[in-house]
Amino acid sequence: MKSDDRIPLLREDLLISSTMINDTLHIVLSDEIGFAKEQTAFSEMMLHILQQIDGKKSFTDLHQWVLENINSALTLQSIKEPIEELIKRGFFQTEDFLAYKSNFYKQLNKSTIRTPICAGSSYSALKEQLNIEIDEILSANIENGIPNNAKAIIAPHIDFKIGKEAHRVYASAYSAIKNTNPDVVIILGTSHSYSNAFFMMSAKNYLTPLGEAKTNLDVVNYLLDKTPERIAKIDEMAHLNEHSVEFQVVLLQKLFAEKDITFLPIVTGSMHEYVAVNGKPTADNELMAFISKLQKLESVFEKKVLIVASVDFAHIGRKFGDDFNAEYYLDTVRKEDAVLLNKLSEGDSDEFLEKISKDKDKWKICGTSPIYLLMQILNNSKGTVLDYGQWHETETSSAVTFGSVAFYNEEVKDV
């Protein structure tokens, strides 16, 4: 490209994360729809430069802005070359990308099946082996005396393969619902990529090695009727590469193998706008009207509803953009998580959200949205904290925390 050529816009559908490289924070771009085949990482300074690209500036214009605002010593070529490389790799809205994207969405929307992304990695792609794996997870050693008729649970979505620590917490959550008899299971999953609505639903059946988990389209259509898209919509892209719903699907298929149940798979959008300003989502009348619809499902459809929130808690350490090793903060995070879990046991969703907001989400809580929305659906029922775990990934000096909570129709003493 020539220096005076207009620079195309950076794509808006990229997954943006961060990582530490040689003790320096780098921004990572990845492409969930596969046009750009590999991730790319660059410095924070380059991110600031990329954010100035508006579809009107040329390389010459951009260079002039950099000289005036960032570094007067940077040459035009030192800016032009890395951006041209990003364009070549597929991270910008070129004509080739727009054609690829149009065809991609056509193919995505044609299918009635959402194919699994974790089969063969996080769990076995073979039915018989997967049954054995899930039996091992659900039979993990847990405390006795967990009532097994919960109306809703909070369960982890940490990778099954990390082992016993995760299995025990999963087992405690699923023990709380093993004798329920639901007709419809709502899964509220964390979104790890982007946010287009508070409730991003799928109209597809989730396929796993255990079979098809059928999505209840009657419920989907009821919920979407006259609901603004900023609140709820069908967004298959949100589900395409998201594991938080998928993990719960395979566990539920195994647990309720003998029951004829349908699913409502939902990926929940970000609540950053409320966390950033300590706002109250309950003041959003359209959001609360949709919550009311969810609360009425049992009476409208005369079906028993079970809700599963798929969440993890803190994410700390080098892998998640921190400038410290996770091992030094494990006890601190344990105490901070205990405060949040106590808010859930008290049925106080506003204080739960306020705590995260006051902390400026410094622990990067993965389950803020599904937990808060679950609490609203349950009218802030008191929860029973079942278990808690931490996964310390020593090779990356990072850690993830997770817990399990059950909600019952009648108050049950914590175990």
mmCIF file of C-alpha atoms in Angstrom:
data_model
loop_
_atom_site.group_PDB
_atom_site.id
_atom_site.type_symbol
_atom_site.label_atom_id
_atom_site.label_comp_id
_atom_site.label_asym_id
_atom_site.label_seq_id
_atom_site.Cartn_x
_atom_site.Cartn_y
_atom_site.Cartn_z
ATOM 1 C CA MET A 1 0.000 0.000 0.000
ATOM 2 C CA LYS A 2 1.111 3.583 -0.674
ATOM 3 C CA SER A 3 1.647 6.006 2.189
ATOM 4 C CA ASP A 4 -1.297 8.134 1.049
ATOM 5 C CA ASP A 5 -3.693 5.183 0.725
ATOM 6 C CA ARG A 6 -6.623 5.183 3.112
ATOM 7 C CA ILE A 7 -6.246 2.497 5.798
ATOM 8 C CA PRO A 8 -9.225 0.123 6.078
ATOM 9 C CA LEU A 9 -10.976 -0.234 9.424
ATOM 10 C CA LEU A 10 -9.829 -2.755 11.999
ATOM 11 C CA ARG A 11 -12.378 -5.545 12.349
ATOM 12 C CA GLU A 12 -14.929 -5.196 15.156
ATOM 13 C CA ASP A 13 -15.477 -8.948 15.665
ATOM 14 C CA LEU A 14 -12.004 -9.813 16.941
ATOM 15 C CA LEU A 15 -11.342 -11.338 20.335
ATOM 16 C CA ILE A 16 -9.034 -9.051 22.321
ATOM 17 C CA SER A 17 -7.043 -10.323 25.294
ATOM 18 C CA SER A 18 -3.714 -9.600 26.934
ATOM 19 C CA THR A 19 -0.606 -11.479 27.938
ATOM 20 C CA MET A 20 2.785 -10.821 29.467
ATOM 21 C CA ILE A 21 5.807 -11.277 27.167
ATOM 22 C CA ASN A 22 9.215 -10.696 28.785
ATOM 23 C CA ASP A 23 7.470 -8.894 31.667
ATOM 24 C CA THR A 24 5.782 -6.482 29.256
ATOM 25 C CA LEU A 25 2.033 -6.343 28.672
ATOM 26 C CA HIS A 26 1.035 -7.215 25.106
ATOM 27 C CA ILE A 27 -2.368 -7.114 23.419
ATOM 28 C CA VAL A 28 -3.478 -10.290 21.634
ATOM 29 C CA LEU A 29 -5.916 -10.375 18.716
ATOM 30 C CA SER A 30 -7.563 -13.594 17.618
ATOM 31 C CA ASP A 31 -10.264 -14.403 15.095
ATOM 32 C CA GLU A 32 -13.090 -16.750 16.084
ATOM 33 C CA ILE A 33 -14.481 -17.056 12.571
ATOM 34 C CA GLY A 34 -11.161 -18.181 11.141
ATOM 35 C CA PHE A 35 -10.354 -15.621 8.430
ATOM 36 C CA ALA A 36 -7.163 -14.663 10.240
ATOM 37 C CA LYS A 37 -5.586 -18.063 10.830
ATOM 38 C CA GLU A 38 -3.218 -17.152 13.659
ATOM 39 C CA GLN A 39 -3.253 -14.912 16.710
ATOM 40 C CA THR A 40 -1.096 -11.802 16.753
ATOM 41 C CA ALA A 41 0.403 -9.906 19.686
ATOM 42 C CA PHE A 42 1.679 -6.333 19.882
ATOM 43 C CA SER A 43 2.484 -3.622 22.411
ATOM 44 C CA GLU A 44 0.042 -1.286 24.155
ATOM 45 C CA MET A 45 1.486 1.562 22.118
ATOM 46 C CA MET A 46 0.480 -0.159 18.889
ATOM 47 C CA LEU A 47 -3.029 -0.615 20.284
ATOM 48 C CA HIS A 48 -3.287 3.152 20.832
ATOM 49 C CA ILE A 49 -2.142 3.681 17.252
ATOM 50 C CA LEU A 50 -4.641 1.179 15.844
ATOM 51 C CA GLN A 51 -7.452 2.879 17.767
ATOM 52 C CA GLN A 52 -6.873 6.038 15.709
ATOM 53 C CA ILE A 53 -7.675 4.281 12.435
ATOM 54 C CA ASP A 54 -11.122 5.535 11.421
ATOM 55 C CA GLY A 55 -11.407 4.487 7.785
ATOM 56 C CA LYS A 56 -10.438 7.993 6.618
ATOM 57 C CA LYS A 57 -6.798 8.354 7.640
ATOM 58 C CA SER A 58 -3.897 7.441 5.392
ATOM 59 C CA PHE A 59 -0.573 6.150 6.697
ATOM 60 C CA THR A 60 0.773 9.682 6.346
ATOM 61 C CA ASP A 61 -2.089 11.060 8.456
ATOM 62 C CA LEU A 62 -1.614 8.359 11.082
ATOM 63 C CA HIS A 63 2.128 9.004 11.230
ATOM 64 C CA GLN A 64 1.504 12.675 11.830
ATOM 65 C CA TRP A 65 -0.841 11.843 14.740
ATOM 66 C CA VAL A 66 1.799 9.531 16.249
ATOM 67 C CA LEU A 67 4.482 12.220 16.004
ATOM 68 C CA GLU A 68 2.247 14.707 17.798
ATOM 69 C CA ASN A 69 0.803 12.397 20.463
ATOM 70 C CA ILE A 70 3.025 9.388 21.143
ATOM 71 C CA ASN A 71 6.613 9.472 19.909
ATOM 72 C CA SER A 72 8.175 12.126 17.709
ATOM 73 C CA ALA A 73 10.999 9.734 16.757
ATOM 74 C CA LEU A 74 8.903 7.020 15.091
ATOM 75 C CA THR A 75 9.290 6.814 11.328
ATOM 76 C CA LEU A 76 6.466 6.409 8.844
ATOM 77 C CA GLN A 77 7.796 3.003 7.840
ATOM 78 C CA SER A 78 7.923 1.741 11.467
ATOM 79 C CA ILE A 79 4.167 2.364 11.668
ATOM 80 C CA LYS A 80 3.222 1.329 8.140
ATOM 81 C CA GLU A 81 4.933 -2.084 8.057
ATOM 82 C CA PRO A 82 3.272 -3.705 11.129
ATOM 83 C CA ILE A 83 -0.170 -2.425 10.077
ATOM 84 C CA GLU A 84 0.301 -3.782 6.562
ATOM 85 C CA GLU A 85 1.249 -7.121 8.107
ATOM 86 C CA LEU A 86 -1.974 -7.113 10.181
ATOM 87 C CA ILE A 87 -3.968 -6.303 7.042
ATOM 88 C CA LYS A 88 -2.237 -9.153 5.198
ATOM 89 C CA ARG A 89 -3.039 -11.573 8.046
ATOM 90 C CA GLY A 90 -6.749 -10.722 7.924
ATOM 91 C CA PHE A 91 -7.403 -8.435 10.901
ATOM 92 C CA PHE A 92 -8.857 -5.534 8.867
ATOM 93 C CA GLN A 93 -12.128 -5.024 7.008
ATOM 94 C CA THR A 94 -10.858 -5.601 3.485
ATOM 95 C CA GLU A 95 -13.099 -6.603 0.592
ATOM 96 C CA ASP A 96 -11.821 -10.179 0.844
ATOM 97 C CA PHE A 97 -12.753 -10.314 4.530
ATOM 98 C CA LEU A 98 -16.256 -8.892 3.979
ATOM 99 C CA ALA A 99 -16.944 -11.526 1.306
ATOM 100 C CA TYR A 100 -15.654 -14.286 3.599
ATOM 101 C CA LYS A 101 -17.752 -13.011 6.514
ATOM 102 C CA SER A 102 -20.941 -12.885 4.449
ATOM 103 C CA ASN A 103 -20.512 -16.498 3.337
ATOM 104 C CA PHE A 104 -19.515 -17.601 6.838
ATOM 105 C CA TYR A 105 -22.714 -16.281 8.396
ATOM 106 C CA LYS A 106 -24.853 -17.783 5.645
ATOM 107 C CA GLN A 107 -23.390 -21.213 6.371
ATOM 108 C CA LEU A 108 -23.609 -20.733 10.129
ATOM 109 C CA ASN A 109 -27.286 -19.826 10.040
ATOM 110 C CA LYS A 110 -28.183 -22.708 7.693
ATOM 111 C CA SER A 111 -27.254 -25.393 10.199
ATOM 112 C CA THR A 112 -29.630 -26.509 12.943
ATOM 113 C CA ILE A 113 -26.742 -27.973 14.952
ATOM 114 C CA ARG A 114 -24.115 -26.297 17.111
ATOM 115 C CA THR A 115 -21.082 -28.581 16.880
ATOM 116 C CA PRO A 116 -18.916 -29.140 19.979
ATOM 117 C CA ILE A 117 -15.602 -27.318 20.251
ATOM 118 C CA CYS A 118 -14.227 -29.098 23.340
ATOM 119 C CA ALA A 119 -14.746 -32.724 22.279
ATOM 120 C CA GLY A 120 -11.351 -34.307 21.838
ATOM 121 C CA SER A 121 -9.584 -31.689 23.952
ATOM 122 C CA SER A 122 -11.310 -30.913 27.258
ATOM 123 C CA TYR A 123 -13.237 -34.180 27.152
ATOM 124 C CA SER A 124 -13.320 -37.319 25.031
ATOM 125 C CA ALA A 125 -14.927 -37.250 21.608
ATOM 126 C CA LEU A 126 -15.891 -40.903 22.096
ATOM 127 C CA LYS A 127 -19.257 -41.566 23.748
ATOM 128 C CA GLU A 128 -18.191 -44.530 25.875
ATOM 129 C CA GLN A 129 -15.041 -42.826 27.115
ATOM 130 C CA LEU A 130 -16.914 -39.587 27.821
ATOM 131 C CA ASN A 131 -19.444 -41.485 29.934
ATOM 132 C CA ILE A 132 -16.552 -42.865 31.991
ATOM 133 C CA GLU A 133 -14.999 -39.406 32.344
ATOM 134 C CA ILE A 134 -18.238 -37.813 33.532
ATOM 135 C CA ASP A 135 -18.889 -40.650 35.958
ATOM 136 C CA GLU A 136 -15.473 -39.902 37.434
ATOM 137 C CA ILE A 137 -16.280 -36.197 37.713
ATOM 138 C CA LEU A 138 -19.723 -36.637 39.267
ATOM 139 C CA SER A 139 -18.518 -39.274 41.745
ATOM 140 C CA ALA A 140 -15.696 -37.124 43.106
ATOM 141 C CA ASN A 141 -15.365 -36.966 46.884
ATOM 142 C CA ILE A 142 -17.748 -34.357 48.254
ATOM 143 C CA GLU A 143 -19.212 -33.492 51.617
ATOM 144 C CA ASN A 144 -22.192 -35.589 52.637
ATOM 145 C CA GLY A 145 -25.600 -34.095 53.230
ATOM 146 C CA ILE A 146 -26.097 -31.909 50.150
ATOM 147 C CA PRO A 147 -29.866 -31.693 49.516
ATOM 148 C CA ASN A 148 -30.487 -32.840 45.949
ATOM 149 C CA ASN A 149 -33.591 -30.905 44.900
ATOM 150 C CA ALA A 150 -32.176 -27.466 44.074
ATOM 151 C CA LYS A 151 -34.051 -25.176 41.690
ATOM 152 C CA ALA A 152 -30.817 -23.596 40.459
ATOM 153 C CA ILE A 153 -27.074 -24.023 40.803
ATOM 154 C CA ILE A 154 -23.877 -22.141 40.154
ATOM 155 C CA ALA A 155 -21.280 -24.530 38.698
ATOM 156 C CA PRO A 156 -17.751 -24.021 37.325
ATOM 157 C CA HIS A 157 -16.748 -24.032 33.696
ATOM 158 C CA ILE A 158 -13.094 -24.719 34.436
ATOM 159 C CA ASP A 159 -11.532 -27.332 32.144
ATOM 160 C CA PHE A 160 -12.420 -30.881 33.210
ATOM 161 C CA LYS A 161 -8.830 -31.948 32.622
ATOM 162 C CA ILE A 162 -7.342 -29.996 35.522
ATOM 163 C CA GLY A 163 -8.414 -32.887 37.722
ATOM 164 C CA LYS A 164 -9.641 -33.599 41.241
ATOM 165 C CA GLU A 165 -9.909 -30.021 42.510
ATOM 166 C CA ALA A 166 -12.315 -29.145 39.699
ATOM 167 C CA HIS A 167 -14.115 -32.497 39.778
ATOM 168 C CA ARG A 168 -14.990 -32.098 43.457
ATOM 169 C CA VAL A 169 -16.570 -28.669 42.904
ATOM 170 C CA TYR A 170 -18.450 -29.843 39.815
ATOM 171 C CA ALA A 171 -19.679 -32.895 41.743
ATOM 172 C CA SER A 172 -21.003 -30.802 44.621
ATOM 173 C CA ALA A 173 -23.040 -28.612 42.247
ATOM 174 C CA TYR A 174 -24.494 -31.537 40.324
ATOM 175 C CA SER A 175 -25.198 -33.493 43.492
ATOM 176 C CA ALA A 176 -27.586 -30.675 44.419
ATOM 177 C CA ILE A 177 -29.797 -31.337 41.372
ATOM 178 C CA LYS A 178 -29.463 -35.084 40.824
ATOM 179 C CA ASN A 179 -32.994 -35.862 42.068
ATOM 180 C CA THR A 180 -34.763 -32.998 40.355
ATOM 181 C CA ASN A 181 -37.003 -33.748 37.418
ATOM 182 C CA PRO A 182 -36.799 -30.754 35.070
ATOM 183 C CA ASP A 183 -38.534 -30.363 31.745
ATOM 184 C CA VAL A 184 -36.457 -27.371 30.633
ATOM 185 C CA VAL A 185 -32.911 -26.474 31.690
ATOM 186 C CA ILE A 186 -31.763 -22.889 31.272
ATOM 187 C CA ILE A 187 -27.995 -22.561 31.018
ATOM 188 C CA LEU A 188 -26.568 -19.099 31.651
ATOM 189 C CA GLY A 189 -23.006 -19.175 30.365
ATOM 190 C CA THR A 190 -20.250 -16.613 30.645
ATOM 191 C CA SER A 191 -19.200 -14.963 27.397
ATOM 192 C CA HIS A 192 -15.429 -14.997 26.925
ATOM 193 C CA SER A 193 -15.502 -13.101 23.655
ATOM 194 C CA TYR A 194 -17.974 -10.288 23.030
ATOM 195 C CA SER A 195 -21.294 -8.831 24.098
ATOM 196 C CA ASN A 196 -24.217 -8.004 21.803
ATOM 197 C CA ALA A 197 -27.037 -8.330 24.356
ATOM 198 C CA PHE A 198 -27.587 -9.345 27.962
ATOM 199 C CA PHE A 199 -29.034 -12.682 26.805
ATOM 200 C CA MET A 200 -27.530 -14.144 23.614
ATOM 201 C CA MET A 201 -29.540 -17.254 22.779
ATOM 202 C CA SER A 202 -29.052 -20.098 20.352
ATOM 203 C CA ALA A 203 -31.784 -21.643 18.225
ATOM 204 C CA LYS A 204 -29.573 -24.647 17.466
ATOM 205 C CA ASN A 205 -29.425 -28.010 19.175
ATOM 206 C CA TYR A 206 -26.135 -28.550 20.991
ATOM 207 C CA LEU A 207 -24.446 -31.655 19.594
ATOM 208 C CA THR A 208 -22.075 -33.603 21.866
ATOM 209 C CA PRO A 209 -20.721 -37.179 21.814
ATOM 210 C CA LEU A 210 -23.731 -38.043 24.009
ATOM 211 C CA GLY A 211 -26.222 -36.912 21.363
ATOM 212 C CA GLU A 212 -28.252 -33.790 20.563
ATOM 213 C CA ALA A 213 -29.376 -31.541 23.394
ATOM 214 C CA LYS A 214 -32.578 -30.101 21.975
ATOM 215 C CA THR A 215 -33.158 -26.383 22.279
ATOM 216 C CA ASN A 216 -36.732 -25.463 23.194
ATOM 217 C CA LEU A 217 -37.669 -23.155 20.329
ATOM 218 C CA ASP A 218 -41.138 -22.475 21.755
ATOM 219 C CA VAL A 219 -39.489 -20.961 24.820
ATOM 220 C CA VAL A 220 -36.996 -19.035 22.674
ATOM 221 C CA ASN A 221 -39.775 -17.528 20.554
ATOM 222 C CA TYR A 222 -41.819 -16.626 23.629
ATOM 223 C CA LEU A 223 -38.883 -14.859 25.226
ATOM 224 C CA LEU A 224 -37.947 -12.917 22.097
ATOM 225 C CA ASP A 225 -41.474 -11.737 21.328
ATOM 226 C CA LYS A 226 -41.487 -7.921 21.641
ATOM 227 C CA THR A 227 -38.117 -7.991 23.423
ATOM 228 C CA PRO A 228 -35.564 -5.356 22.291
ATOM 229 C CA GLU A 229 -32.439 -6.846 20.730
ATOM 230 C CA ARG A 230 -30.195 -5.016 23.176
ATOM 231 C CA ILE A 231 -31.769 -7.193 25.897
ATOM 232 C CA ALA A 232 -32.064 -10.570 24.158
ATOM 233 C CA LYS A 233 -31.478 -11.953 20.688
ATOM 234 C CA ILE A 234 -30.461 -15.073 18.811
ATOM 235 C CA ASP A 235 -26.715 -14.797 18.322
ATOM 236 C CA GLU A 236 -25.179 -18.013 17.056
ATOM 237 C CA MET A 237 -21.755 -16.386 16.859
ATOM 238 C CA ALA A 238 -21.767 -15.963 20.642
ATOM 239 C CA HIS A 239 -22.159 -19.736 21.007
ATOM 240 C CA LEU A 240 -19.884 -20.886 18.192
ATOM 241 C CA ASN A 241 -16.603 -21.020 20.132
ATOM 242 C CA GLU A 242 -17.859 -20.552 23.696
ATOM 243 C CA HIS A 243 -17.210 -23.445 26.085
ATOM 244 C CA SER A 244 -19.128 -22.264 29.169
ATOM 245 C CA VAL A 245 -22.500 -23.609 27.976
ATOM 246 C CA GLU A 246 -21.041 -26.707 26.329
ATOM 247 C CA PHE A 247 -19.440 -28.014 29.546
ATOM 248 C CA GLN A 248 -22.781 -27.919 31.351
ATOM 249 C CA VAL A 249 -24.603 -29.551 28.434
ATOM 250 C CA VAL A 250 -22.493 -32.726 28.532
ATOM 251 C CA LEU A 251 -22.822 -32.985 32.321
ATOM 252 C CA LEU A 252 -26.588 -32.469 32.167
ATOM 253 C CA GLN A 253 -26.964 -34.983 29.346
ATOM 254 C CA LYS A 254 -25.245 -37.570 31.513
ATOM 255 C CA LEU A 255 -27.072 -36.677 34.724
ATOM 256 C CA PHE A 256 -30.499 -36.698 33.065
ATOM 257 C CA ALA A 257 -29.811 -39.398 30.474
ATOM 258 C CA GLU A 258 -33.117 -41.127 31.217
ATOM 259 C CA LYS A 259 -35.217 -37.953 31.114
ATOM 260 C CA ASP A 260 -36.743 -36.165 28.135
ATOM 261 C CA ILE A 261 -35.560 -32.619 28.703
ATOM 262 C CA THR A 262 -35.037 -29.587 26.489
ATOM 263 C CA PHE A 263 -32.547 -26.769 26.867
ATOM 264 C CA LEU A 264 -32.370 -23.005 26.685
ATOM 265 C CA PRO A 265 -28.684 -22.229 25.972
ATOM 266 C CA ILE A 266 -27.828 -18.613 26.755
ATOM 267 C CA VAL A 267 -24.515 -16.791 26.680
ATOM 268 C CA THR A 268 -24.774 -13.700 28.863
ATOM 269 C CA GLY A 269 -23.353 -10.369 27.784
ATOM 270 C CA SER A 270 -21.117 -8.026 29.717
ATOM 271 C CA MET A 271 -22.270 -5.901 32.650
ATOM 272 C CA HIS A 272 -19.197 -3.689 32.407
ATOM 273 C CA GLU A 273 -21.318 -0.556 32.042
ATOM 274 C CA TYR A 274 -22.739 -1.179 35.511
ATOM 275 C CA VAL A 275 -19.520 -2.411 37.110
ATOM 276 C CA ALA A 276 -17.641 0.657 35.851
ATOM 277 C CA VAL A 277 -20.009 3.131 37.501
ATOM 278 C CA ASN A 278 -21.526 1.003 40.279
ATOM 279 C CA GLY A 279 -24.873 1.189 38.509
ATOM 280 C CA LYS A 280 -28.083 -0.695 39.244
ATOM 281 C CA PRO A 281 -29.268 -2.949 36.396
ATOM 282 C CA THR A 282 -32.635 -3.234 38.153
ATOM 283 C CA ALA A 283 -33.321 0.331 37.007
ATOM 284 C CA ASP A 284 -33.435 -0.924 33.408
ATOM 285 C CA ASN A 285 -37.146 -1.554 32.846
ATOM 286 C CA GLU A 286 -36.643 -3.501 29.611
ATOM 287 C CA LEU A 287 -34.121 -5.800 31.262
ATOM 288 C CA MET A 288 -36.397 -6.432 34.219
ATOM 289 C CA ALA A 289 -39.355 -7.104 31.884
ATOM 290 C CA PHE A 290 -37.312 -9.869 30.265
ATOM 291 C CA ILE A 291 -36.359 -11.241 33.692
ATOM 292 C CA SER A 292 -40.062 -11.359 34.466
ATOM 293 C CA LYS A 293 -40.663 -13.455 31.339
ATOM 294 C CA LEU A 294 -38.045 -15.942 32.510
ATOM 295 C CA GLN A 295 -39.686 -16.108 35.926
ATOM 296 C CA LYS A 296 -43.029 -16.966 34.313
ATOM 297 C CA LEU A 297 -41.799 -19.848 32.146
ATOM 298 C CA GLU A 298 -43.049 -22.543 34.487
ATOM 299 C CA SER A 299 -46.569 -21.153 34.603
ATOM 300 C CA VAL A 300 -46.768 -20.210 30.911
ATOM 301 C CA PHE A 301 -45.520 -23.582 29.628
ATOM 302 C CA GLU A 302 -46.549 -25.720 32.608
ATOM 303 C CA LYS A 303 -43.055 -27.189 32.725
ATOM 304 C CA LYS A 304 -40.554 -27.512 35.533
ATOM 305 C CA VAL A 305 -37.540 -25.265 34.983
ATOM 306 C CA LEU A 306 -34.009 -25.771 36.292
ATOM 307 C CA ILE A 307 -31.336 -23.061 35.957
ATOM 308 C CA VAL A 308 -27.588 -23.615 35.764
ATOM 309 C CA ALA A 309 -25.179 -20.661 35.842
ATOM 310 C CA SER A 310 -21.826 -21.626 34.333
ATOM 311 C CA VAL A 311 -19.154 -19.439 35.927
ATOM 312 C CA ASP A 312 -15.644 -19.153 37.269
ATOM 313 C CA PHE A 313 -14.477 -16.512 39.713
ATOM 314 C CA ALA A 314 -11.044 -14.833 39.829
ATOM 315 C CA HIS A 315 -8.398 -14.899 37.090
ATOM 316 C CA ILE A 316 -4.991 -13.710 38.258
ATOM 317 C CA GLY A 317 -1.351 -13.859 37.236
ATOM 318 C CA ARG A 318 0.829 -13.432 34.161
ATOM 319 C CA LYS A 319 -1.492 -15.304 31.811
ATOM 320 C CA PHE A 320 -4.255 -12.796 32.506
ATOM 321 C CA GLY A 321 -2.224 -9.622 32.087
ATOM 322 C CA ASP A 322 -1.115 -9.116 35.702
ATOM 323 C CA ASP A 323 2.448 -8.074 36.531
ATOM 324 C CA PHE A 324 2.665 -10.509 39.447
ATOM 325 C CA ASN A 325 2.795 -14.257 40.040
ATOM 326 C CA ALA A 326 -0.519 -15.743 41.156
ATOM 327 C CA GLU A 327 0.967 -17.831 43.965
ATOM 328 C CA TYR A 328 1.517 -14.733 46.112
ATOM 329 C CA TYR A 329 -2.179 -13.811 45.961
ATOM 330 C CA LEU A 330 -3.962 -17.142 46.329
ATOM 331 C CA ASP A 331 -4.862 -16.575 49.987
ATOM 332 C CA THR A 332 -5.957 -13.004 49.268
ATOM 333 C CA VAL A 333 -8.199 -14.093 46.422
ATOM 334 C CA ARG A 334 -9.641 -16.888 48.553
ATOM 335 C CA LYS A 335 -10.756 -14.286 51.107
ATOM 336 C CA GLU A 336 -12.104 -11.975 48.393
ATOM 337 C CA ASP A 337 -14.068 -14.824 46.810
ATOM 338 C CA ALA A 338 -15.451 -15.730 50.236
ATOM 339 C CA VAL A 339 -16.943 -12.237 50.470
ATOM 340 C CA LEU A 340 -18.668 -12.672 47.105
ATOM 341 C CA LEU A 341 -19.923 -16.147 47.987
ATOM 342 C CA ASN A 342 -21.299 -14.764 51.244
ATOM 343 C CA LYS A 343 -23.283 -12.175 49.246
ATOM 344 C CA LEU A 344 -24.803 -15.037 47.266
ATOM 345 C CA SER A 345 -25.650 -16.984 50.399
ATOM 346 C CA GLU A 346 -27.408 -13.871 51.702
ATOM 347 C CA GLY A 347 -29.313 -13.439 48.443
ATOM 348 C CA ASP A 348 -27.924 -9.944 47.874
ATOM 349 C CA SER A 349 -27.142 -9.516 44.195
ATOM 350 C CA ASP A 350 -26.761 -5.731 44.416
ATOM 351 C CA GLU A 351 -24.037 -6.006 47.058
ATOM 352 C CA PHE A 352 -22.403 -8.768 45.009
ATOM 353 C CA LEU A 353 -22.228 -6.429 42.005
ATOM 354 C CA GLU A 354 -21.259 -3.443 44.158
ATOM 355 C CA LYS A 355 -18.304 -5.345 45.628
ATOM 356 C CA ILE A 356 -16.947 -6.130 42.148
ATOM 357 C CA SER A 357 -17.547 -2.529 41.083
ATOM 358 C CA LYS A 358 -15.763 -1.033 44.101
ATOM 359 C CA ASP A 359 -12.800 -3.319 43.439
ATOM 360 C CA LYS A 360 -12.856 -2.188 39.777
ATOM 361 C CA ASP A 361 -13.020 -5.893 38.991
ATOM 362 C CA LYS A 362 -9.315 -6.185 39.754
ATOM 363 C CA TRP A 363 -9.646 -9.968 40.216
ATOM 364 C CA LYS A 364 -11.319 -10.333 36.806
ATOM 365 C CA ILE A 365 -14.413 -12.218 37.964
ATOM 366 C CA CYS A 366 -15.537 -14.382 35.055
ATOM 367 C CA GLY A 367 -19.092 -15.010 36.211
ATOM 368 C CA THR A 368 -20.423 -11.551 37.061
ATOM 369 C CA SER A 369 -23.195 -11.445 34.439
ATOM 370 C CA PRO A 370 -24.634 -14.976 34.732
ATOM 371 C CA ILE A 371 -24.528 -14.840 38.537
ATOM 372 C CA TYR A 372 -26.237 -11.460 38.770
ATOM 373 C CA LEU A 373 -28.880 -12.360 36.183
ATOM 374 C CA LEU A 374 -29.521 -15.696 37.883
ATOM 375 C CA MET A 375 -30.058 -13.906 41.195
ATOM 376 C CA GLN A 376 -32.577 -11.593 39.572
ATOM 377 C CA ILE A 377 -34.495 -14.508 38.045
ATOM 378 C CA LEU A 378 -34.587 -16.134 41.505
ATOM 379 C CA ASN A 379 -35.788 -12.923 43.176
ATOM 380 C CA ASN A 380 -32.571 -12.895 45.231
ATOM 381 C CA SER A 381 -33.152 -16.253 46.876
ATOM 382 C CA LYS A 382 -30.604 -17.171 49.517
ATOM 383 C CA GLY A 383 -27.988 -19.620 48.319
ATOM 384 C CA THR A 384 -26.166 -22.516 49.930
ATOM 385 C CA VAL A 385 -22.417 -22.415 49.297
ATOM 386 C CA LEU A 386 -21.309 -25.980 48.572
ATOM 387 C CA ASP A 387 -17.631 -25.911 47.690
ATOM 388 C CA TYR A 388 -14.734 -23.810 46.412
ATOM 389 C CA GLY A 389 -11.494 -24.517 44.550
ATOM 390 C CA GLN A 390 -8.431 -22.914 42.996
ATOM 391 C CA TRP A 391 -6.351 -23.994 40.033
ATOM 392 C CA HIS A 392 -2.762 -22.772 40.133
ATOM 393 C CA GLU A 393 -1.096 -23.147 36.745
ATOM 394 C CA THR A 394 2.515 -22.990 37.863
ATOM 395 C CA GLU A 395 4.030 -22.911 34.378
ATOM 396 C CA THR A 396 2.292 -19.581 33.626
ATOM 397 C CA SER A 397 2.293 -18.247 37.219
ATOM 398 C CA SER A 398 -1.485 -17.859 36.915
ATOM 399 C CA ALA A 399 -4.597 -19.076 38.709
ATOM 400 C CA VAL A 400 -8.356 -19.436 38.283
ATOM 401 C CA THR A 401 -10.828 -19.835 41.153
ATOM 402 C CA PHE A 402 -14.273 -21.425 41.070
ATOM 403 C CA GLY A 403 -17.112 -22.436 43.355
ATOM 404 C CA SER A 404 -20.491 -24.117 43.588
ATOM 405 C CA VAL A 405 -23.706 -22.735 45.052
ATOM 406 C CA ALA A 406 -27.210 -24.222 45.220
ATOM 407 C CA PHE A 407 -30.555 -22.464 45.541
ATOM 408 C CA TYR A 408 -33.574 -24.217 47.007
ATOM 409 C CA ASN A 409 -37.261 -23.456 47.266
ATOM 410 C CA GLU A 410 -36.940 -23.589 51.039
ATOM 411 C CA GLU A 411 -34.021 -22.262 53.075
ATOM 412 C CA VAL A 412 -31.380 -24.923 53.594
ATOM 413 C CA LYS A 413 -28.517 -24.692 56.046
ATOM 414 C CA ASP A 414 -25.049 -24.396 54.475
ATOM 415 C CA VAL A 415 -23.012 -27.616 54.456
#
